CSV table of C-alpha atoms and ligand atoms in Angstrom, one decimal:
chain,number,residue,atom,x,y,z
A,1,UNK,CA,0.0,0.0,0.0
A,2,UNK,CA,1.4,3.4,-0.9
A,3,UNK,CA,2.4,5.7,1.9
A,4,UNK,CA,2.1,8.8,-0.3
A,5,UNK,CA,0.0,11.5,1.3
A,6,UNK,CA,-3.4,11.8,-0.2
A,7,UNK,CA,-2.9,15.4,-1.4
A,8,UNK,CA,-0.2,14.1,-3.8
A,9,UNK,CA,-1.7,10.8,-4.7
A,10,UNK,CA,-3.5,11.9,-7.8
A,11,UNK,CA,-0.3,13.4,-9.3
A,12,UNK,CA,1.3,11.0,-11.8
A,13,UNK,CA,5.0,11.2,-12.7
A,14,UNK,CA,5.4,14.5,-14.6
A,15,UNK,CA,4.5,14.1,-18.3
A,16,UNK,CA,7.9,15.7,-19.2
A,17,UNK,CA,9.9,12.9,-17.4
A,18,UNK,CA,7.7,10.2,-18.9
A,19,UNK,CA,8.0,11.4,-22.4
A,20,UNK,CA,11.7,12.1,-22.2
A,21,UNK,CA,12.3,8.5,-20.9
A,22,UNK,CA,10.3,7.2,-23.9
A,23,UNK,CA,12.2,9.4,-26.3
A,24,UNK,CA,15.5,8.0,-25.1
A,25,UNK,CA,14.3,4.4,-25.1
A,26,UNK,CA,12.9,4.6,-28.6
A,27,UNK,CA,15.6,6.8,-30.1
A,28,UNK,CA,12.9,9.4,-31.1
A,29,UNK,CA,13.5,13.1,-31.7
A,30,UNK,CA,12.5,14.7,-28.5
A,31,UNK,CA,10.2,17.7,-29.2
A,32,UNK,CA,8.5,17.0,-25.8
A,33,UNK,CA,10.3,18.3,-22.8
A,34,UNK,CA,11.2,22.0,-23.1
A,35,UNK,CA,14.9,22.2,-22.8
A,36,UNK,CA,17.4,23.5,-25.3
A,37,UNK,CA,20.1,21.3,-26.8
A,38,UNK,CA,22.6,24.1,-27.2
A,39,UNK,CA,24.6,25.9,-24.5
A,40,UNK,CA,24.2,29.4,-23.3
A,41,UNK,CA,26.8,32.2,-23.8
A,42,UNK,CA,30.4,31.0,-23.6
A,43,UNK,CA,31.5,33.8,-21.2
A,44,UNK,CA,28.8,32.7,-18.7
A,45,UNK,CA,29.9,29.1,-18.8
A,46,UNK,CA,33.5,30.1,-18.3
A,47,UNK,CA,32.5,32.3,-15.3
A,48,UNK,CA,30.8,29.4,-13.6
A,49,UNK,CA,33.9,27.2,-14.1
A,50,UNK,CA,36.1,30.1,-12.8
A,51,UNK,CA,33.8,30.4,-9.7
A,52,UNK,CA,34.2,26.7,-8.8
A,53,UNK,CA,38.0,26.9,-9.3
A,54,UNK,CA,38.1,30.1,-7.2
A,55,UNK,CA,36.5,28.3,-4.3
A,56,UNK,CA,32.9,29.5,-4.6
A,57,UNK,CA,31.6,26.2,-3.3
A,58,UNK,CA,29.8,26.8,0.0
A,59,UNK,CA,26.4,28.1,0.9
A,60,UNK,CA,25.6,31.4,-0.8
A,61,UNK,CA,23.6,34.1,1.1
A,62,UNK,CA,20.0,33.1,1.8
A,63,UNK,CA,18.5,35.6,-0.6
A,64,UNK,CA,21.1,35.0,-3.3
A,65,UNK,CA,24.4,36.7,-4.2
A,66,UNK,CA,24.0,40.5,-4.1
A,67,UNK,CA,25.5,40.7,-7.6
A,68,UNK,CA,22.8,38.5,-9.1
A,69,UNK,CA,20.0,40.3,-7.3
A,70,UNK,CA,21.4,43.6,-8.6
A,71,UNK,CA,21.7,42.2,-12.2
A,72,UNK,CA,18.1,41.0,-12.1
A,73,UNK,CA,16.8,44.4,-10.9
A,74,UNK,CA,18.9,46.2,-13.5
A,75,UNK,CA,17.6,43.9,-16.3
A,76,UNK,CA,13.9,44.5,-15.2
A,77,UNK,CA,14.5,48.2,-15.1
A,78,UNK,CA,16.2,48.3,-18.5
A,79,UNK,CA,13.7,46.0,-20.2
A,80,UNK,CA,10.4,47.2,-18.8
A,81,UNK,CA,10.9,50.1,-16.4
A,82,UNK,CA,10.1,47.7,-13.5
A,83,UNK,CA,12.0,49.2,-10.6
A,84,UNK,CA,13.0,46.8,-7.8
A,85,UNK,CA,15.3,47.3,-4.8
A,86,UNK,CA,17.8,44.4,-5.1
A,87,UNK,CA,18.3,44.3,-1.4
A,88,UNK,CA,14.7,43.7,-0.4
A,89,UNK,CA,12.6,43.0,-3.5
A,90,UNK,CA,14.5,40.1,-5.2
A,91,UNK,CA,14.9,36.6,-3.9
A,92,UNK,CA,17.1,34.0,-5.8
A,93,UNK,CA,15.4,30.6,-5.9
A,94,UNK,CA,16.2,27.1,-7.1
A,95,UNK,CA,14.6,27.7,-10.5
A,96,UNK,CA,11.2,29.3,-11.1
A,97,UNK,CA,9.8,26.1,-9.8
A,98,UNK,CA,10.9,26.8,-6.2
A,99,UNK,CA,9.8,30.4,-6.6
A,100,UNK,CA,6.3,29.2,-7.4
A,101,UNK,CA,6.2,26.6,-4.6
A,102,UNK,CA,7.6,29.0,-2.0
A,103,UNK,CA,5.2,31.8,-3.1
A,104,UNK,CA,2.1,29.6,-2.8
A,105,UNK,CA,3.2,27.9,0.4
A,106,UNK,CA,4.0,31.3,2.0
A,107,UNK,CA,0.9,33.2,0.9
A,108,UNK,CA,-2.0,30.8,0.4
A,109,UNK,CA,-3.9,29.6,3.4
A,110,UNK,CA,-5.2,26.0,3.5
A,111,UNK,CA,-8.8,25.8,2.3
A,112,UNK,CA,-8.6,28.8,0.1
A,113,UNK,CA,-8.7,28.8,-3.7
A,114,UNK,CA,-6.2,29.6,-6.4
A,115,UNK,CA,-7.3,30.4,-10.0
A,116,UNK,CA,-5.2,29.1,-12.8
A,117,UNK,CA,-5.7,29.4,-16.6
A,118,UNK,CA,-6.1,26.0,-18.2
A,119,UNK,CA,-4.2,24.4,-19.8
A,120,UNK,CA,-1.6,25.2,-17.1
A,121,UNK,CA,2.0,24.3,-16.2
A,122,UNK,CA,1.9,21.3,-13.9
A,123,UNK,CA,3.8,22.8,-11.0
A,124,UNK,CA,1.0,25.1,-10.1
A,125,UNK,CA,-1.4,22.3,-9.2
A,126,UNK,CA,1.2,20.5,-7.1
A,127,UNK,CA,2.1,23.7,-5.2
A,128,UNK,CA,-1.6,24.4,-4.6
A,129,UNK,CA,-2.2,20.9,-3.4
A,130,UNK,CA,0.8,21.0,-1.1
A,131,UNK,CA,-0.5,24.2,0.4
A,132,UNK,CA,-3.8,22.4,1.1
A,133,UNK,CA,-5.7,24.8,-1.2
A,134,UNK,CA,-8.1,24.2,-4.0
A,135,UNK,CA,-7.3,24.7,-7.7
A,136,UNK,CA,-9.9,26.6,-9.8
A,137,UNK,CA,-9.1,26.3,-13.5
A,138,UNK,CA,-10.4,28.8,-16.0
A,139,UNK,CA,-10.2,27.9,-19.7
A,140,UNK,CA,-8.0,29.5,-22.3
A,141,UNK,CA,-10.1,29.0,-25.5
A,142,UNK,CA,-8.9,28.3,-29.0
A,143,UNK,CA,-9.8,31.2,-31.2
A,144,UNK,CA,-8.8,31.3,-34.8
A,145,UNK,CA,-9.7,35.0,-35.0
A,146,UNK,CA,-7.1,35.9,-32.3
A,147,UNK,CA,-3.6,36.8,-33.5
A,148,UNK,CA,-2.2,34.5,-30.8
A,149,UNK,CA,-4.6,31.7,-31.6
A,150,UNK,CA,-6.1,31.7,-28.1
A,151,UNK,CA,-8.5,33.8,-26.1
A,152,UNK,CA,-8.9,34.1,-22.3
A,153,UNK,CA,-12.6,33.8,-21.3
A,154,UNK,CA,-13.0,37.0,-19.3
A,155,UNK,CA,-16.5,36.1,-18.1
A,156,UNK,CA,-15.4,32.7,-16.9
A,157,UNK,CA,-12.4,34.3,-15.1
A,158,UNK,CA,-14.7,36.8,-13.4
A,159,UNK,CA,-17.1,34.0,-12.4
A,160,UNK,CA,-14.2,31.9,-10.9
A,161,UNK,CA,-13.3,34.5,-8.4
A,162,UNK,CA,-15.2,34.4,-5.1
A,163,UNK,CA,-15.0,35.0,-1.4
A,164,UNK,CA,-12.5,32.1,-1.0
A,165,UNK,CA,-10.1,33.2,-3.7
A,166,UNK,CA,-6.6,34.0,-2.5
A,167,UNK,CA,-4.5,34.1,-5.7
A,168,UNK,CA,-4.6,34.1,-9.5
A,169,UNK,CA,-1.7,32.5,-11.3
A,170,UNK,CA,-1.0,33.8,-14.8
A,171,UNK,CA,1.8,32.8,-17.2
A,172,UNK,CA,2.8,34.9,-20.1
A,173,UNK,CA,4.2,34.0,-22.6
A,174,UNK,CA,2.2,30.9,-21.9
A,175,UNK,CA,3.2,27.3,-21.6
A,176,UNK,CA,1.9,25.2,-23.3
A,177,UNK,CA,0.0,27.3,-25.8
A,178,UNK,CA,2.4,30.1,-26.9
A,179,UNK,CA,-0.3,32.6,-26.1
A,180,UNK,CA,0.8,36.1,-25.0
A,181,UNK,CA,-1.7,37.8,-22.7
A,182,UNK,CA,-2.9,41.1,-24.1
A,183,UNK,CA,-3.4,44.4,-22.3
A,184,UNK,CA,-7.1,43.6,-22.0
A,185,UNK,CA,-6.4,40.2,-20.3
A,186,UNK,CA,-3.9,41.7,-17.8
A,187,UNK,CA,-6.4,44.5,-17.0
A,188,UNK,CA,-9.2,42.0,-16.2
A,189,UNK,CA,-6.8,40.0,-13.9
A,190,UNK,CA,-5.6,43.3,-12.3
A,191,UNK,CA,-9.2,44.6,-11.8
A,192,UNK,CA,-10.2,41.4,-10.1
A,193,UNK,CA,-7.1,41.3,-7.9
A,194,UNK,CA,-7.7,44.9,-6.8
A,195,UNK,CA,-11.4,44.6,-6.2
A,196,UNK,CA,-11.1,41.3,-4.3
A,197,UNK,CA,-7.7,42.0,-2.6
A,198,UNK,CA,-6.1,39.0,-4.3
A,199,UNK,CA,-2.4,38.2,-4.9
A,200,UNK,CA,-1.2,37.5,-8.4
A,201,UNK,CA,1.6,35.1,-9.2
A,202,UNK,CA,3.0,36.2,-12.6
A,203,UNK,CA,5.1,33.4,-14.1
A,204,UNK,CA,7.3,35.2,-16.7
A,205,UNK,CA,10.0,32.6,-17.4
A,206,UNK,CA,9.6,33.2,-21.2
A,207,UNK,CA,9.7,37.0,-20.8
A,208,UNK,CA,12.6,37.3,-23.4
A,209,UNK,CA,11.0,35.0,-26.0
A,210,UNK,CA,8.2,37.0,-27.7
A,211,UNK,CA,8.0,36.9,-31.5
A,212,UNK,CA,6.9,39.1,-34.4
A,213,UNK,CA,7.9,42.3,-32.7
A,214,UNK,CA,5.7,41.8,-29.6
A,215,UNK,CA,6.8,43.3,-26.3
A,216,UNK,CA,6.5,41.7,-22.9
A,217,UNK,CA,4.3,43.6,-20.4
A,218,UNK,CA,4.7,42.8,-16.7
A,219,UNK,CA,1.3,42.8,-14.8
A,220,UNK,CA,3.2,44.2,-11.8
A,221,UNK,CA,3.5,47.5,-13.5
A,222,UNK,CA,-0.3,48.1,-13.7
A,223,UNK,CA,-1.8,50.5,-11.2
A,224,UNK,CA,-2.2,49.0,-7.7
A,225,UNK,CA,-0.5,45.7,-8.8
A,226,UNK,CA,3.0,46.2,-7.5
A,227,UNK,CA,1.9,45.5,-3.9
A,228,UNK,CA,0.0,42.4,-4.8
A,229,UNK,CA,2.1,40.7,-7.5
A,230,UNK,CA,4.9,38.1,-7.1
A,231,UNK,CA,6.7,38.0,-10.5
A,232,UNK,CA,8.7,34.9,-11.1
A,233,UNK,CA,11.4,34.3,-13.7
A,234,UNK,CA,14.4,32.2,-14.4
A,235,UNK,CA,17.8,32.0,-16.1
A,236,UNK,CA,16.7,28.6,-17.6
A,237,UNK,CA,15.0,29.9,-20.7
A,238,UNK,CA,16.7,33.2,-21.4
A,239,UNK,CA,20.2,31.8,-21.1
A,240,UNK,CA,19.8,28.1,-22.1
A,241,UNK,CA,20.6,26.7,-18.6
A,242,UNK,CA,17.6,24.7,-17.5
A,243,UNK,CA,20.0,22.5,-15.5
A,244,UNK,CA,21.3,25.3,-13.4
A,245,UNK,CA,18.0,25.6,-11.6
A,246,UNK,CA,18.5,29.3,-10.9
A,247,UNK,CA,15.4,31.6,-10.8
A,248,UNK,CA,14.0,34.5,-8.8
A,249,UNK,CA,10.9,35.9,-7.2
A,250,UNK,CA,10.3,39.7,-7.3
A,251,UNK,CA,7.8,41.6,-5.1
A,252,UNK,CA,7.5,44.1,-2.3
A,253,UNK,CA,9.9,43.8,0.7
A,254,UNK,CA,7.0,42.4,2.9
A,255,UNK,CA,6.0,39.8,0.3
A,256,UNK,CA,9.6,38.8,-0.4
A,257,UNK,CA,10.2,38.4,3.4
A,258,UNK,CA,7.2,36.0,3.5
A,259,UNK,CA,8.3,34.0,0.4
A,260,UNK,CA,11.8,33.8,2.0
A,261,UNK,CA,10.3,32.2,5.1
A,262,UNK,CA,9.1,29.3,3.0
A,263,UNK,CA,12.1,29.2,0.7
A,264,UNK,CA,14.6,28.9,3.6
A,265,UNK,CA,13.0,25.6,4.7
A,266,UNK,CA,12.6,24.2,1.2
A,267,UNK,CA,16.2,24.5,0.0
A,268,UNK,CA,17.7,27.0,2.5
A,269,UNK,CA,19.7,28.7,-0.4
A,270,UNK,CA,20.1,28.5,-4.1
A,271,UNK,CA,23.0,27.0,-6.1
A,272,UNK,CA,26.2,29.1,-5.5
A,273,UNK,CA,28.7,29.1,-8.2
A,274,UNK,CA,26.2,29.7,-11.1
A,275,UNK,CA,24.8,32.9,-9.6
A,276,UNK,CA,27.7,35.2,-10.4
A,277,UNK,CA,27.8,33.6,-13.9
A,278,UNK,CA,24.1,34.4,-14.5
A,279,UNK,CA,24.7,37.9,-13.2
A,280,UNK,CA,27.6,38.2,-15.6
A,281,UNK,CA,25.3,37.1,-18.5
A,282,UNK,CA,22.5,39.5,-17.6
A,283,UNK,CA,24.9,42.3,-17.6
A,284,UNK,CA,27.1,41.5,-20.6
A,285,UNK,CA,25.2,39.1,-22.9
A,286,UNK,CA,22.1,41.1,-23.8
A,287,UNK,CA,23.0,40.7,-27.5
A,288,UNK,CA,23.2,37.0,-27.1
A,289,UNK,CA,19.7,36.9,-25.6
A,290,UNK,CA,18.4,39.1,-28.5
A,291,UNK,CA,20.0,36.6,-31.0
A,292,UNK,CA,18.4,33.7,-29.2
A,293,UNK,CA,15.0,35.3,-29.7
A,294,UNK,CA,15.6,35.6,-33.4
A,295,UNK,CA,16.9,32.0,-33.6
A,296,UNK,CA,13.8,30.8,-31.7
A,297,UNK,CA,11.5,32.7,-34.0
A,298,UNK,CA,13.1,31.0,-37.1
A,299,UNK,CA,12.9,27.6,-35.4
A,300,UNK,CA,9.2,28.2,-34.6
A,301,UNK,CA,8.6,29.0,-38.2
A,302,UNK,CA,10.5,26.0,-39.4
A,303,UNK,CA,8.5,23.7,-37.1
A,304,UNK,CA,5.1,25.2,-37.9
A,305,UNK,CA,5.7,25.0,-41.6
A,306,UNK,CA,6.8,21.3,-41.3
A,307,UNK,CA,3.9,20.3,-39.1
A,308,UNK,CA,1.5,22.0,-41.5
A,309,UNK,CA,3.0,20.0,-44.4
A,310,UNK,CA,2.6,16.8,-42.2
A,311,UNK,CA,-1.1,17.5,-42.1
A,312,UNK,CA,-1.6,19.0,-38.6
A,313,UNK,CA,-3.7,22.1,-38.0
A,314,UNK,CA,-1.0,24.3,-36.5
A,315,UNK,CA,-2.1,27.0,-34.1
A,316,UNK,CA,-0.5,30.5,-33.9
A,317,UNK,CA,2.4,31.0,-31.4
A,318,UNK,CA,3.3,34.4,-30.1
A,319,UNK,CA,6.0,33.5,-27.6
A,320,UNK,CA,7.8,30.9,-25.5
A,321,UNK,CA,9.1,27.4,-26.4
A,322,UNK,CA,6.1,25.6,-27.8
A,323,UNK,CA,3.7,25.3,-30.7
A,324,UNK,CA,0.4,23.5,-30.5
A,325,UNK,CA,-0.7,21.3,-33.4
A,326,UNK,CA,-4.2,19.8,-33.7
A,327,UNK,CA,-3.9,16.2,-34.9
A,328,UNK,CA,-7.6,16.1,-35.6
A,329,UNK,CA,-7.1,16.3,-39.4
A,330,UNK,CA,-4.9,13.2,-39.2
A,331,UNK,CA,-7.9,11.3,-37.7
A,332,UNK,CA,-6.7,11.6,-34.1
A,333,UNK,CA,-9.2,12.2,-31.3
A,334,UNK,CA,-7.0,11.5,-28.3
A,335,UNK,CA,-3.5,13.0,-28.4
A,336,UNK,CA,-2.4,10.9,-25.4
A,337,UNK,CA,-2.9,7.7,-27.5
A,338,UNK,CA,-1.3,9.4,-30.5
A,339,UNK,CA,1.8,10.6,-28.6
A,340,UNK,CA,2.5,7.1,-27.1
A,341,UNK,CA,1.5,5.3,-30.3
A,342,UNK,CA,1.6,6.5,-33.9
A,343,UNK,CA,3.7,9.6,-33.3
A,344,UNK,CA,6.5,7.9,-31.4
A,345,UNK,CA,6.4,5.0,-33.8
A,346,UNK,CA,7.3,7.5,-36.5
A,347,UNK,CA,10.2,8.6,-34.3
A,348,UNK,CA,9.0,11.9,-32.8
A,349,UNK,CA,8.0,12.8,-29.2
A,350,UNK,CA,5.4,15.5,-28.4
A,351,UNK,CA,3.3,16.1,-25.3
A,352,UNK,CA,-0.5,15.7,-25.3
A,353,UNK,CA,-2.0,19.1,-24.2
A,354,UNK,CA,-4.6,17.3,-22.1
A,355,UNK,CA,-1.7,16.6,-19.6
A,356,UNK,CA,-1.9,20.4,-18.8
A,357,UNK,CA,-5.6,20.1,-17.8
A,358,UNK,CA,-7.6,18.6,-15.0
A,359,UNK,CA,-11.0,20.2,-15.2
A,360,UNK,CA,-13.9,18.3,-16.8
A,361,UNK,CA,-14.1,21.3,-19.2
A,362,UNK,CA,-11.1,20.5,-21.4
A,363,UNK,CA,-12.4,18.2,-24.1
A,364,UNK,CA,-11.4,20.8,-26.7
A,365,UNK,CA,-7.7,20.0,-25.8
A,366,UNK,CA,-8.0,16.2,-26.5
A,367,UNK,CA,-6.6,16.2,-30.1
A,368,UNK,CA,-3.9,18.7,-29.4
A,369,UNK,CA,-0.1,18.0,-29.2
A,370,UNK,CA,2.5,20.4,-27.8
A,371,UNK,CA,5.8,20.4,-29.8
A,372,UNK,CA,9.0,22.2,-28.5
A,373,UNK,CA,11.0,24.2,-30.9
A,374,UNK,CA,13.9,25.1,-28.5
A,375,UNK,CA,15.9,22.5,-30.4
A,376,UNK,CA,18.7,22.6,-33.0
A,377,UNK,CA,17.4,23.2,-36.5
A,378,UNK,CA,18.8,19.9,-37.8
A,379,UNK,CA,16.7,18.1,-35.2
A,380,UNK,CA,13.6,20.0,-36.1
A,381,UNK,CA,14.2,19.2,-39.8
A,382,UNK,CA,14.8,15.5,-38.9
A,383,UNK,CA,11.5,15.4,-36.9
A,384,UNK,CA,9.6,17.0,-39.8
A,385,UNK,CA,11.1,14.5,-42.3
A,386,UNK,CA,9.9,11.7,-40.1
A,387,UNK,CA,6.3,13.1,-40.2
A,388,UNK,CA,5.7,14.2,-43.8
B,401,PMP,N1,7.1,28.0,-15.4
B,401,PMP,C1,7.0,27.6,-16.6
B,401,PMP,C2,5.8,28.2,-17.4
B,401,PMP,C3,7.8,26.7,-17.2
B,401,PMP,O1,7.6,26.3,-18.5
B,401,PMP,C4,8.9,26.2,-16.5
B,401,PMP,C5,9.7,25.1,-17.1
B,401,PMP,N2,10.9,25.6,-17.4
B,401,PMP,C6,9.1,26.6,-15.2
B,401,PMP,C7,8.2,27.5,-14.6
B,401,PMP,C8,10.2,26.1,-14.3
B,401,PMP,O2,11.3,26.8,-14.5
B,401,PMP,P1,12.7,26.4,-13.8
B,401,PMP,O3,13.3,25.3,-14.7
B,401,PMP,O4,13.5,27.6,-13.7
B,401,PMP,O5,12.4,25.8,-12.4
B,402,LIG,N1,9.2,23.7,-18.7
B,402,LIG,C1,9.6,22.6,-19.5
B,402,LIG,C2,8.4,22.0,-20.2
B,402,LIG,O1,7.3,22.5,-20.1
B,402,LIG,C3,10.2,21.5,-18.7
B,402,LIG,C4,9.7,21.3,-17.3
B,402,LIG,C5,10.0,20.0,-16.6
B,402,LIG,O2,10.6,19.1,-17.2
B,402,LIG,N2,9.5,20.0,-15.4
B,402,LIG,O3,8.5,21.1,-21.0
């Protein structure tokens, strides 16, 4: 009999781990789990090595090295005019994942409700369950008329917020859909948060990866939102270092104090030697990050065009790592069966979008597959060749 606590018993192994194991076993091209297969900037890697050799191998400060907190604050100011005091308003975490868990554990009381936009990144549901709170999913709808391919159902969002709501979690650019929330979406979330005195967790890990000239807009900058938003980001996606597990949470001094309370007992501190290296890159490798954005846009186009040729109905993608393809035109009704059957038999791994949904309201996601394009162009071409 399993001794796993009941609040975790309904969580399977993460779909990313399952599908990557399958990809390795079957020798398939892995367009499933979102990790890049190329390194970040050379000077950053060398700085990490130099740090180890120079003896930076013990616990770093609890809130992270001052140099990294300063570099994060400077980057937010330069990029969006988001001003933060690095001493009190930035906390370095073990990836965005820990920033999310620590935020929810520190700020959400058991028995309260957390609204998420479905499909949603799996870590939100687990953090909410660990906090003893209840997840309330609101659908992101497919909308061929929208330039991002998706539309937030504002009426459903308003209806989901009630007396028990503690927090709304938003993620823009969005995993898995590639949707970028518009000013109107952010305004509806902010309006609800202000009127109901809610917190907002803004997961902005893909903040540097918006395409076709779009600009990222942090919700924390809207009137009245600074004091109720925890913004989360990470070096993983902007610097190709998913394995360095170095992220950060940004909010007011009071909220960061609270999140630090939870963080200090989850992991105590972050990883040491990589922090000065990430700081170095945020300060000196802006051009590299800008190039990454251009490369990613080209890879997105390459994959979308290939999936279209292979007969999928490919949805628009405005940002992030992923493109959604409807396998319905290929006769598929259940993408989970397709991803573990026909698709992998042809040598390609994708993730069924239904893995990002738990409500009974998500039937429209059933034939959809998420494909990652944060991969080398030759791999994308190889995957497409296996499918057409
Ligand atoms: N949020 C989103 C939306 C993600 O896609 C991911 C996966 N990279 C994370 C958070 C976790 O980030 P990290 O690897 O920095 O923990
Ligand atoms: N964020 C990445 C994805 O969505 C990987 C996350 C993970 O493996 N936990 O694919």
